[in-house]
GROMACS .gro file of C-alpha atoms in nm:
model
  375
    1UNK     CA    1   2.830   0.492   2.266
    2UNK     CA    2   2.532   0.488   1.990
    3UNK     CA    3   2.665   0.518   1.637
    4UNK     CA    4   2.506   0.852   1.455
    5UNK     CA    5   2.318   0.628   1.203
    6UNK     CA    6   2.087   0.427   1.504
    7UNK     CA    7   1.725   0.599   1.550
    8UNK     CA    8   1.809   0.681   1.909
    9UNK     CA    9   2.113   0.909   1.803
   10UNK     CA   10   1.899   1.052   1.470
   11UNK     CA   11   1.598   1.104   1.595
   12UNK     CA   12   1.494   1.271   1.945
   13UNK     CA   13   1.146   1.142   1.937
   14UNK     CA   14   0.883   0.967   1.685
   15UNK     CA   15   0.582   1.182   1.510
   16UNK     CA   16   0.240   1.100   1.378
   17UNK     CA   17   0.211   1.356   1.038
   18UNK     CA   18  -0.160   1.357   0.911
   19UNK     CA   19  -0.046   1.458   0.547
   20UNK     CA   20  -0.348   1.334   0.390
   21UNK     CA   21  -0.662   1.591   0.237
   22UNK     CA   22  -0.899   1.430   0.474
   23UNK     CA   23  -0.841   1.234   0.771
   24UNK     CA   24  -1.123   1.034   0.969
   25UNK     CA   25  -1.126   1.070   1.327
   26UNK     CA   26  -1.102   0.660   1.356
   27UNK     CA   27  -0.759   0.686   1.133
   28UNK     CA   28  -0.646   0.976   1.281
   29UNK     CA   29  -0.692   0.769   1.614
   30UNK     CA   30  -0.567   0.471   1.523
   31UNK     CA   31  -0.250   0.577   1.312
   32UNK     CA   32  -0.176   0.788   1.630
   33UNK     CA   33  -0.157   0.475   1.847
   34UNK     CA   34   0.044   0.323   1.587
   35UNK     CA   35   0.303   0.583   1.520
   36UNK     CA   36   0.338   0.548   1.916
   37UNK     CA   37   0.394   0.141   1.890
   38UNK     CA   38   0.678   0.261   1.634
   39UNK     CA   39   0.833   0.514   1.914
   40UNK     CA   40   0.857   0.152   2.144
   41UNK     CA   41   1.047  -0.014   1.903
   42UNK     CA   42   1.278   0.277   1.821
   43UNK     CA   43   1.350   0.335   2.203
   44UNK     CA   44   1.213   0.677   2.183
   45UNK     CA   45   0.947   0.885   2.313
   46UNK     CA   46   0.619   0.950   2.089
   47UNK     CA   47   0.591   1.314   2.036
   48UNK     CA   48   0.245   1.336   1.903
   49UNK     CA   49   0.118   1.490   1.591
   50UNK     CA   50   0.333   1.700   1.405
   51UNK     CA   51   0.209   2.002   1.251
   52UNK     CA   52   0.412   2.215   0.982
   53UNK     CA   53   0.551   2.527   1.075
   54UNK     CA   54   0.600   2.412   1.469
   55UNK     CA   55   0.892   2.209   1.390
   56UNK     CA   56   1.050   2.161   1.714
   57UNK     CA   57   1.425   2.166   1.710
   58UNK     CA   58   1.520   1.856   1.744
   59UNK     CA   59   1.500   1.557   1.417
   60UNK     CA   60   1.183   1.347   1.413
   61UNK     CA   61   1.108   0.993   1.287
   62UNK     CA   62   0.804   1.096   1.090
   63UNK     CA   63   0.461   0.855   1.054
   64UNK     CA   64   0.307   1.027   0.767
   65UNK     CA   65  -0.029   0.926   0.676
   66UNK     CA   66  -0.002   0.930   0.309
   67UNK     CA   67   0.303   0.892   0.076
   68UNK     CA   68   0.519   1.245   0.107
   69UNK     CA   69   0.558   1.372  -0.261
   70UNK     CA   70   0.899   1.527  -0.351
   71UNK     CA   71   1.206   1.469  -0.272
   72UNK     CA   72   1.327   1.871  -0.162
   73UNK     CA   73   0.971   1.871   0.045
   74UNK     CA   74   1.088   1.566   0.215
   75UNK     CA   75   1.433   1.690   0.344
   76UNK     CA   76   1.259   2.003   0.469
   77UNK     CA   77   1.151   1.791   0.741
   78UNK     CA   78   1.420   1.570   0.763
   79UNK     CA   79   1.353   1.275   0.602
   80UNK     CA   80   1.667   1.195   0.362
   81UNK     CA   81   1.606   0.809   0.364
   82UNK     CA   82   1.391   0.510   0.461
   83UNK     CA   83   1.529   0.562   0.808
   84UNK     CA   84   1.378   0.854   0.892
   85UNK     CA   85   1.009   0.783   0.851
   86UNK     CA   86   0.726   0.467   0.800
   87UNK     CA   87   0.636   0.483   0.507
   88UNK     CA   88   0.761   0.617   0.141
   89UNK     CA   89   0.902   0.948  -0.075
   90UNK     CA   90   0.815   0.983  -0.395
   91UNK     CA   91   0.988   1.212  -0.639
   92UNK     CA   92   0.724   1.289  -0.858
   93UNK     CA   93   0.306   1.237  -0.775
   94UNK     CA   94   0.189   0.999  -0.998
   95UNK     CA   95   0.482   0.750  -0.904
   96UNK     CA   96   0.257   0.707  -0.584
   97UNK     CA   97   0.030   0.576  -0.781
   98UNK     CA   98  -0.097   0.238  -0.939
   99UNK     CA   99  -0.002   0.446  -1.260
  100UNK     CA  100   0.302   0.288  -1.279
  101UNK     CA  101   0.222  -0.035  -1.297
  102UNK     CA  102   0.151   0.002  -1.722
  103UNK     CA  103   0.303   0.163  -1.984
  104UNK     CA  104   0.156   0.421  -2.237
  105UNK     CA  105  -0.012   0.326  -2.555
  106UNK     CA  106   0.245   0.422  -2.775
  107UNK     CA  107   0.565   0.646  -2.783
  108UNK     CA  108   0.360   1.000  -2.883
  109UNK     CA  109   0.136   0.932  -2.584
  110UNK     CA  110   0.105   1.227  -2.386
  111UNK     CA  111   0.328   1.161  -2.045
  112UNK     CA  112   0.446   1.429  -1.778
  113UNK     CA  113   0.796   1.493  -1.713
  114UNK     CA  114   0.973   1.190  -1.496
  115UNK     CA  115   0.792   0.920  -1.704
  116UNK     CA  116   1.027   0.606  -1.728
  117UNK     CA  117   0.914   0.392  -2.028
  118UNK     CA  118   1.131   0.143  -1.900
  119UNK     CA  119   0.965   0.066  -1.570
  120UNK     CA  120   0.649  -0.112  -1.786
  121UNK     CA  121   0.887  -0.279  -1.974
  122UNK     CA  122   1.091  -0.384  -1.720
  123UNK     CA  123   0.852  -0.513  -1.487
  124UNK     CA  124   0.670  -0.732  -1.783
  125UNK     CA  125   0.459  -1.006  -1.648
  126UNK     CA  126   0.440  -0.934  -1.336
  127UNK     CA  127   0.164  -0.682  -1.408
  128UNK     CA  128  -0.145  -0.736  -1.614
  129UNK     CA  129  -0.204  -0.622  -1.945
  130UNK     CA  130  -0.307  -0.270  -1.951
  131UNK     CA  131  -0.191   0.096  -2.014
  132UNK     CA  132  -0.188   0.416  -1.833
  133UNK     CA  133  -0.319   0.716  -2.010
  134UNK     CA  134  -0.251   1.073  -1.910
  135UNK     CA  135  -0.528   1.254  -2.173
  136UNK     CA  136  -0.852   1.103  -2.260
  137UNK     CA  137  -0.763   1.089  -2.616
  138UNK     CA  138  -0.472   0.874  -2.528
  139UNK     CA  139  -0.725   0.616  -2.297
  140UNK     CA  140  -0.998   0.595  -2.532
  141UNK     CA  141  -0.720   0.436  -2.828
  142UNK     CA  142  -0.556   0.216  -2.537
  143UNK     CA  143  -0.922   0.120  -2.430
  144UNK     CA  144  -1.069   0.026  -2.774
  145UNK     CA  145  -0.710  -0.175  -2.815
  146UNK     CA  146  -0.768  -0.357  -2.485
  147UNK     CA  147  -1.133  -0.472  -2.609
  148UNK     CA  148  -1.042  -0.647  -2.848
  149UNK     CA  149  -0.902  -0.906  -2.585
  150UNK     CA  150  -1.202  -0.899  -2.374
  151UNK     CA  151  -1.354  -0.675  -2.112
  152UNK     CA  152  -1.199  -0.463  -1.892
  153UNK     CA  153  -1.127  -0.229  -1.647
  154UNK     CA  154  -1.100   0.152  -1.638
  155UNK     CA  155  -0.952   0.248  -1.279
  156UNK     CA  156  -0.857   0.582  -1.146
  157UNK     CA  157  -0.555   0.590  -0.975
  158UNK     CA  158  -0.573   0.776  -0.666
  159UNK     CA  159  -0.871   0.591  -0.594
  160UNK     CA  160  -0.862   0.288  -0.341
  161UNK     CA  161  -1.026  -0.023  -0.240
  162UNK     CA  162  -1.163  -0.051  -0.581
  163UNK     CA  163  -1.389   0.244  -0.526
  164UNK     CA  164  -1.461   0.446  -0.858
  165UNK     CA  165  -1.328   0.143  -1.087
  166UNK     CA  166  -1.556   0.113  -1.392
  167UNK     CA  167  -1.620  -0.245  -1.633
  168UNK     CA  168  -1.626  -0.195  -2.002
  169UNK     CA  169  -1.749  -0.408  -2.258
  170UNK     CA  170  -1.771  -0.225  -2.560
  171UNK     CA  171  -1.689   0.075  -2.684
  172UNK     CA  172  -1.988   0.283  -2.601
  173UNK     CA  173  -1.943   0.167  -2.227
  174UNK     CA  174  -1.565   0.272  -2.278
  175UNK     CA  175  -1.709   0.631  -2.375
  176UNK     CA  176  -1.936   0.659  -2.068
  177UNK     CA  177  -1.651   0.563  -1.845
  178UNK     CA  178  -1.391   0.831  -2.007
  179UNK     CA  179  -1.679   1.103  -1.981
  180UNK     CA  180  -1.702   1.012  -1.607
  181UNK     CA  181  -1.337   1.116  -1.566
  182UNK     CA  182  -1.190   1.419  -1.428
  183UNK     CA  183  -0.956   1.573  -1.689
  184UNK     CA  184  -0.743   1.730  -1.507
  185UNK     CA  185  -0.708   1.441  -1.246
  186UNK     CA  186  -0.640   1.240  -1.580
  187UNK     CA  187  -0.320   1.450  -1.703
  188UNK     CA  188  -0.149   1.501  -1.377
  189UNK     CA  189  -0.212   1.135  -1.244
  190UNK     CA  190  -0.286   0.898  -1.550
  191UNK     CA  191  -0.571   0.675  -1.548
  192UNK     CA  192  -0.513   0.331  -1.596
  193UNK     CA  193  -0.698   0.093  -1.821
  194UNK     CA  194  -0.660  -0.264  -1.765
  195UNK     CA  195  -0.783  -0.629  -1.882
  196UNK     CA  196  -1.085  -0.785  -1.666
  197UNK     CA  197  -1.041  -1.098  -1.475
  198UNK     CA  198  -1.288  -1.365  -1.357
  199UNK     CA  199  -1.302  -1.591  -1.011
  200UNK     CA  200  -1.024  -1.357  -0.908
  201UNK     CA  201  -0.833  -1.402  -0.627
  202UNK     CA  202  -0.600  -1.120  -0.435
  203UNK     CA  203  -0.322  -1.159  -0.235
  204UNK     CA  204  -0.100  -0.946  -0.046
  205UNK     CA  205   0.247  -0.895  -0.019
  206UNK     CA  206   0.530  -0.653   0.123
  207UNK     CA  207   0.846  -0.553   0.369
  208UNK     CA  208   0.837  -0.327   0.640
  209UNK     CA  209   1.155  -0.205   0.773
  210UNK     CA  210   1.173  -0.027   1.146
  211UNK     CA  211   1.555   0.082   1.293
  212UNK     CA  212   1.731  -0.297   1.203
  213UNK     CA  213   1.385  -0.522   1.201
  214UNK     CA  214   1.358  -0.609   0.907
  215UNK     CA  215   1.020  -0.836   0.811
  216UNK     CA  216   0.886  -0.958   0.461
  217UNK     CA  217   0.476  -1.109   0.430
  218UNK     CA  218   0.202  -1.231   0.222
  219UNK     CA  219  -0.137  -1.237   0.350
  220UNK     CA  220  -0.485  -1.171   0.253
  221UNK     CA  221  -0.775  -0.948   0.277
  222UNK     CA  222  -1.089  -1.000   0.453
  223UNK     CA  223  -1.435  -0.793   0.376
  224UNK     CA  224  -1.743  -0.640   0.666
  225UNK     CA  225  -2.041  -0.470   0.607
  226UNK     CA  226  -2.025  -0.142   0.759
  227UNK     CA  227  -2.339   0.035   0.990
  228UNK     CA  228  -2.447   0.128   0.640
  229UNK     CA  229  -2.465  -0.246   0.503
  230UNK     CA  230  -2.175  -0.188   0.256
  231UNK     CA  231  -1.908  -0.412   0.193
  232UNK     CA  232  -1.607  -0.219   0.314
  233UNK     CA  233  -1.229  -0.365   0.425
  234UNK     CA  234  -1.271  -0.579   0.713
  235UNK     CA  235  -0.870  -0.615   0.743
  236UNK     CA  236  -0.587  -0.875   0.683
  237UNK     CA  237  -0.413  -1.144   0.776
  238UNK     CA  238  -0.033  -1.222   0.739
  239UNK     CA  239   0.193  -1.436   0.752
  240UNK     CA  240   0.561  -1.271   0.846
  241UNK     CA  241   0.873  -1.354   0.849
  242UNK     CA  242   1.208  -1.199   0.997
  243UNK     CA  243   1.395  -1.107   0.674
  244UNK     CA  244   1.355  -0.969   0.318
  245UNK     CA  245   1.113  -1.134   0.030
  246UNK     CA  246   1.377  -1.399  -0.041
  247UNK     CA  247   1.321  -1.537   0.344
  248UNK     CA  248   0.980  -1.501   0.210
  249UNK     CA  249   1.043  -1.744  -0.057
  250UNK     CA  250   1.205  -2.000   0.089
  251UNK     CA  251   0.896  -2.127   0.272
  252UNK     CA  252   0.711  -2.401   0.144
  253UNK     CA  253   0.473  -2.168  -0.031
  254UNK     CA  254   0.207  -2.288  -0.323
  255UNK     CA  255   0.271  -2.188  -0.613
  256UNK     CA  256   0.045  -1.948  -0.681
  257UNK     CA  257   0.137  -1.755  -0.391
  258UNK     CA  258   0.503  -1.804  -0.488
  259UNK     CA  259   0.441  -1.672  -0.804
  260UNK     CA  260   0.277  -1.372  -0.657
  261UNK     CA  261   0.573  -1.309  -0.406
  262UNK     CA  262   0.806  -1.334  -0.693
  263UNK     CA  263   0.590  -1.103  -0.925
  264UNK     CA  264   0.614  -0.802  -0.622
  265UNK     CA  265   0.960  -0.851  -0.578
  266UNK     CA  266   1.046  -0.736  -0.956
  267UNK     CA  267   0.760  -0.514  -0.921
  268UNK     CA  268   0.921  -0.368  -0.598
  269UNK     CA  269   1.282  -0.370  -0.791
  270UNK     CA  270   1.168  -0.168  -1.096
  271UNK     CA  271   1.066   0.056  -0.907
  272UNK     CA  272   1.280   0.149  -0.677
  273UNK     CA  273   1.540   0.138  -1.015
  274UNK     CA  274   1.334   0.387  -1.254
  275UNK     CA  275   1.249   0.659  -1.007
  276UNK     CA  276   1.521   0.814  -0.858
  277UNK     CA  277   1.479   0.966  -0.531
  278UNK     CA  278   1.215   0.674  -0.453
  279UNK     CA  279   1.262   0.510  -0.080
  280UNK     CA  280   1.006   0.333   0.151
  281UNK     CA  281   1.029   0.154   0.451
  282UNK     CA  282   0.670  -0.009   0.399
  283UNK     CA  283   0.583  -0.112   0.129
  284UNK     CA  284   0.298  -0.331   0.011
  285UNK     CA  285   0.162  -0.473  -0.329
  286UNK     CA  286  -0.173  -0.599  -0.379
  287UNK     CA  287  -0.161  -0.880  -0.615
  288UNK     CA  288  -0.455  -1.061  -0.874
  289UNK     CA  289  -0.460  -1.398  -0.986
  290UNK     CA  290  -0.760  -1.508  -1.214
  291UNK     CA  291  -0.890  -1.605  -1.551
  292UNK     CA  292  -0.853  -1.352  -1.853
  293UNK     CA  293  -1.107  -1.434  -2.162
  294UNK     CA  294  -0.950  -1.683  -2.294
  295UNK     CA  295  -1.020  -1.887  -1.982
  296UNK     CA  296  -0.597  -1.834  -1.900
  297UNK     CA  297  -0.477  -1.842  -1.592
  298UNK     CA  298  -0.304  -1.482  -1.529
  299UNK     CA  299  -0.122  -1.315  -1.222
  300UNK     CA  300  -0.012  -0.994  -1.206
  301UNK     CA  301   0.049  -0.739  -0.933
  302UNK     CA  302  -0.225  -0.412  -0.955
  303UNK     CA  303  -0.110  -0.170  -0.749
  304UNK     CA  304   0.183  -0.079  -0.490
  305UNK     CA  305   0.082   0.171  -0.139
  306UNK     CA  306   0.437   0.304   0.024
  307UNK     CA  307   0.246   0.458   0.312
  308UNK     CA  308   0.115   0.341   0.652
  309UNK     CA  309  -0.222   0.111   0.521
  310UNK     CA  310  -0.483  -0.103   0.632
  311UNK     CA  311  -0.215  -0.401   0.741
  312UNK     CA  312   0.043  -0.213   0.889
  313UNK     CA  313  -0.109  -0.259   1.273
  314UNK     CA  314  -0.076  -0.595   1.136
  315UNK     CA  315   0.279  -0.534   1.082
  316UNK     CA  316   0.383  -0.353   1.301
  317UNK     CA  317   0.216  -0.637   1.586
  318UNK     CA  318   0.443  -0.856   1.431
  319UNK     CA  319   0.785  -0.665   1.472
  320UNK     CA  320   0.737  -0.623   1.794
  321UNK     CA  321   0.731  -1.009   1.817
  322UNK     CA  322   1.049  -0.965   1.666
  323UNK     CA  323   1.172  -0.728   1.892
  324UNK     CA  324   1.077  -0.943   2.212
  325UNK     CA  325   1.212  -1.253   2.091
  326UNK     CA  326   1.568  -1.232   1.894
  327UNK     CA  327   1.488  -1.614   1.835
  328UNK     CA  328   1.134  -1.575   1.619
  329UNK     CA  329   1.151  -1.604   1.326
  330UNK     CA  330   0.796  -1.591   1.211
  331UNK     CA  331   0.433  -1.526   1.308
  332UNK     CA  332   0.085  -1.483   1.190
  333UNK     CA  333  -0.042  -1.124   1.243
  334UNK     CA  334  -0.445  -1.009   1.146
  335UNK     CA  335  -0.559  -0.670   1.171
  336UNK     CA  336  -0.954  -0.640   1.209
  337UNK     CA  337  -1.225  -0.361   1.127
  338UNK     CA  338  -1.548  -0.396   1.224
  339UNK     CA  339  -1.841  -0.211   1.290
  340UNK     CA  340  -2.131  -0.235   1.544
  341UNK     CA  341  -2.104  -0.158   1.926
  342UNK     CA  342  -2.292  -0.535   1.951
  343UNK     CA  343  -1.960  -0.674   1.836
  344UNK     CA  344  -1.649  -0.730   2.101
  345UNK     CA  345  -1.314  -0.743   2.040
  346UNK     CA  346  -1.129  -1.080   2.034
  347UNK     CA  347  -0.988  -1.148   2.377
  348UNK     CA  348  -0.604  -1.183   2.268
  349UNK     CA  349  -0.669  -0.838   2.051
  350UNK     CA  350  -0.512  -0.529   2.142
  351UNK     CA  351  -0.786  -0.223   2.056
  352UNK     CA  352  -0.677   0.058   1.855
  353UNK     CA  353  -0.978   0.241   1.820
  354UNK     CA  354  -1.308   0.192   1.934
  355UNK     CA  355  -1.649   0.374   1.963
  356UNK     CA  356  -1.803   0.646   1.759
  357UNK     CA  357  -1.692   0.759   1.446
  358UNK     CA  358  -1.884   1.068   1.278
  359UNK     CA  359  -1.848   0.975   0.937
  360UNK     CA  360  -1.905   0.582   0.991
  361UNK     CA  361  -2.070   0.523   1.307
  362UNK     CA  362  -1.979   0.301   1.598
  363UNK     CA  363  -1.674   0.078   1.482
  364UNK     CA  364  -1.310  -0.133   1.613
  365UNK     CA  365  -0.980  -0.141   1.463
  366UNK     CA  366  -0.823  -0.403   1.664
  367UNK     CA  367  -0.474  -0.613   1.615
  368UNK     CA  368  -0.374  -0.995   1.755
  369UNK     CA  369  -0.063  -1.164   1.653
  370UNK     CA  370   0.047  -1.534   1.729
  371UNK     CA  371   0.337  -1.765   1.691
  372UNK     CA  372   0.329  -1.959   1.387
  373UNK     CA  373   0.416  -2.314   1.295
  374UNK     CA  374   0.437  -2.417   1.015
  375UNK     CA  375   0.669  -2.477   0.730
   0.00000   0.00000   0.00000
């Protein structure tokens, strides 16, 4: 008999929910396939995409494409923990956010209601240094503070990839990049401002948890050029083990990297301590290492994604390694992007989209995963 908690006796089939404002037709594609590879390794049958408002009767395992903001919202379609759904609930919208990672300038800083000031102070090095400002005002006193360490960064949070980051060098730069800024965006998100690195190199690191896999990584990004000739996300490559981040660290790891892996899992701890209602079963931290201007070596994790992303075909590739062998216990898993009809897939790669996109042209999101050796 199936005890009430297992997927197969809470849920009566998996769901794809395209949450998001916009959704491509290549990730709309794509995450479908995925949120089907999820229904495998649940035992369950793949429903297709839900849509609000034709809730069938029976409790889905919700895919959402983007992190589901507020707890009440979130029951309403039955998601009460990390069991119900890949990805993440957030109580409060700019906890989904890399404006969490810093605290505010100063205790009369303007801050919306759920603010933890403990969560910056908490996490301490394993971030950057940097502040998160929810009123221009408040940025342009943490920005002039920041210069006088050195250049740096001023980085809206919603954005991704980079895009829409801005490098400041002085204060008139610092003004130009605070008039660029949305207002409104700024008081109900934050905007974060934070020091500059050189030679900078980013790593990857997070847990996914699917019905009782449980699998920690670290990995790496790679970069394409898109039919445009932009540099765009090319995809990543992991390295995953069966277990949490301590199974993580007990590989024979660099330093660096097990610096990094250590920095995400206090990062990963604050959070999940400061903001109550806060649960994911993927999450992911993207982590820089790189000289300040001093010339000192600093680490520090930027930013955290609690939704389906980028690596999670990646991730998901490698569970069901897991799920076939009992015995694994870890593999190397790469999801690719690439664009070009000239361009096959590798032969090992199982396609998750490919042809024409209307926004991006002719491209491949493909996944391959492999046994892996080493120590």
């Amino acid at each position: 008999m199936s005890d009430r908690n297992t997927p197969q006796a809470r849920h009566a089939a998996v769901a794809f929910y395209p949450n998001r404002r916009h959704e491509a037709q290549h990730e709309r594609v794509s995450l479908g396939e995925l949120a089907r590879r999820i229904a495998g390794l649940h035992g369950l049958p793949y429903y297709g995409e839900y849509q609000p408002g034709r809730q069938p009767r029976e409790a889905l395992y919700l895919v959402p494409s983007g992190t589901l903001i507020g707890v009440d919202d979130a029951r309403a379609l039955g998601i009460g923990d990390e069991a119900d759904l890949f990805g993440g609930v957030v109580p409060l919208p700019f906890v989904a956010t890399k404006a969490i990672s810093h605290g505010l300038i100063g205790p009369y800083a303007k801050a919306p209601p759920g603010w933890c000031a403990a969560c910056a102070e908490q996490v301490g090095d394993a971030v950057l240094d940097g502040f998160t400002a929810f009123s221009l005002a408040d940025a342009r006193v943490a920005g002039l503070r920041l210069l006088e360490g050195g250049r740096l960064r001023v980085k809206p949070v919603r954005a991704t990839a980079g895009r829409g980051q801005l490098l400041v060098d002085d204060e008139a730069t610092l003004m130009r990049a605070l008039g660029a800024q949305d207002a409104e965006e700024v008081v109900t998100f934050g905007l974060v401002l934070e020091q500059h690195l050189e030679e900078v190199l980013t790593y990857s690191v997070g847990q996914v948890r699917i019905g009782g896999l449980l699998a920690s990584y670290h990995g790496s990004q790679r970069l394409t050029k898109d039919n445009a000739g932009e540099t765009v996300y090319g995809g990543s490559d992991l390295l995953v083990v069966r277990g949490d981040f301590d199974a993580l660290l007990q590989l024979d790891l660099p330093d660096a990297l097990r610096l990094a892996v250590s920095q995400s899992q206090r990062y990963d701890a604050v959070a999940m301590a400061c903001f109550p209602g806060l649960f994911a079963s993927r999450r992911n931290y993207d982590i820089a290492q790189g000289l300040d201007a001093q010339g000192r070596r600093r680490s520090g994790v930027l930013e955290q994604s609690w939704r389906i992303g980028g690596a999670s075909s990646a991730e998901i590739a490698a569970l069901e390694s897991f799920h076939a062998d009992p015995t694994l216990r870890r593999v190397r898993a790469s999801s690719l992007e690439f664009f070009g009809e000239e361009r096959q897939p590798p032969a090992n790669a199982s396609v998750l989209f490919r042809g024409v996109d209307p926004e991006v042209g002719f491209m491949t999101k493909c996944v391959m995963v492999e046994a892996y050796e080493g120590t």
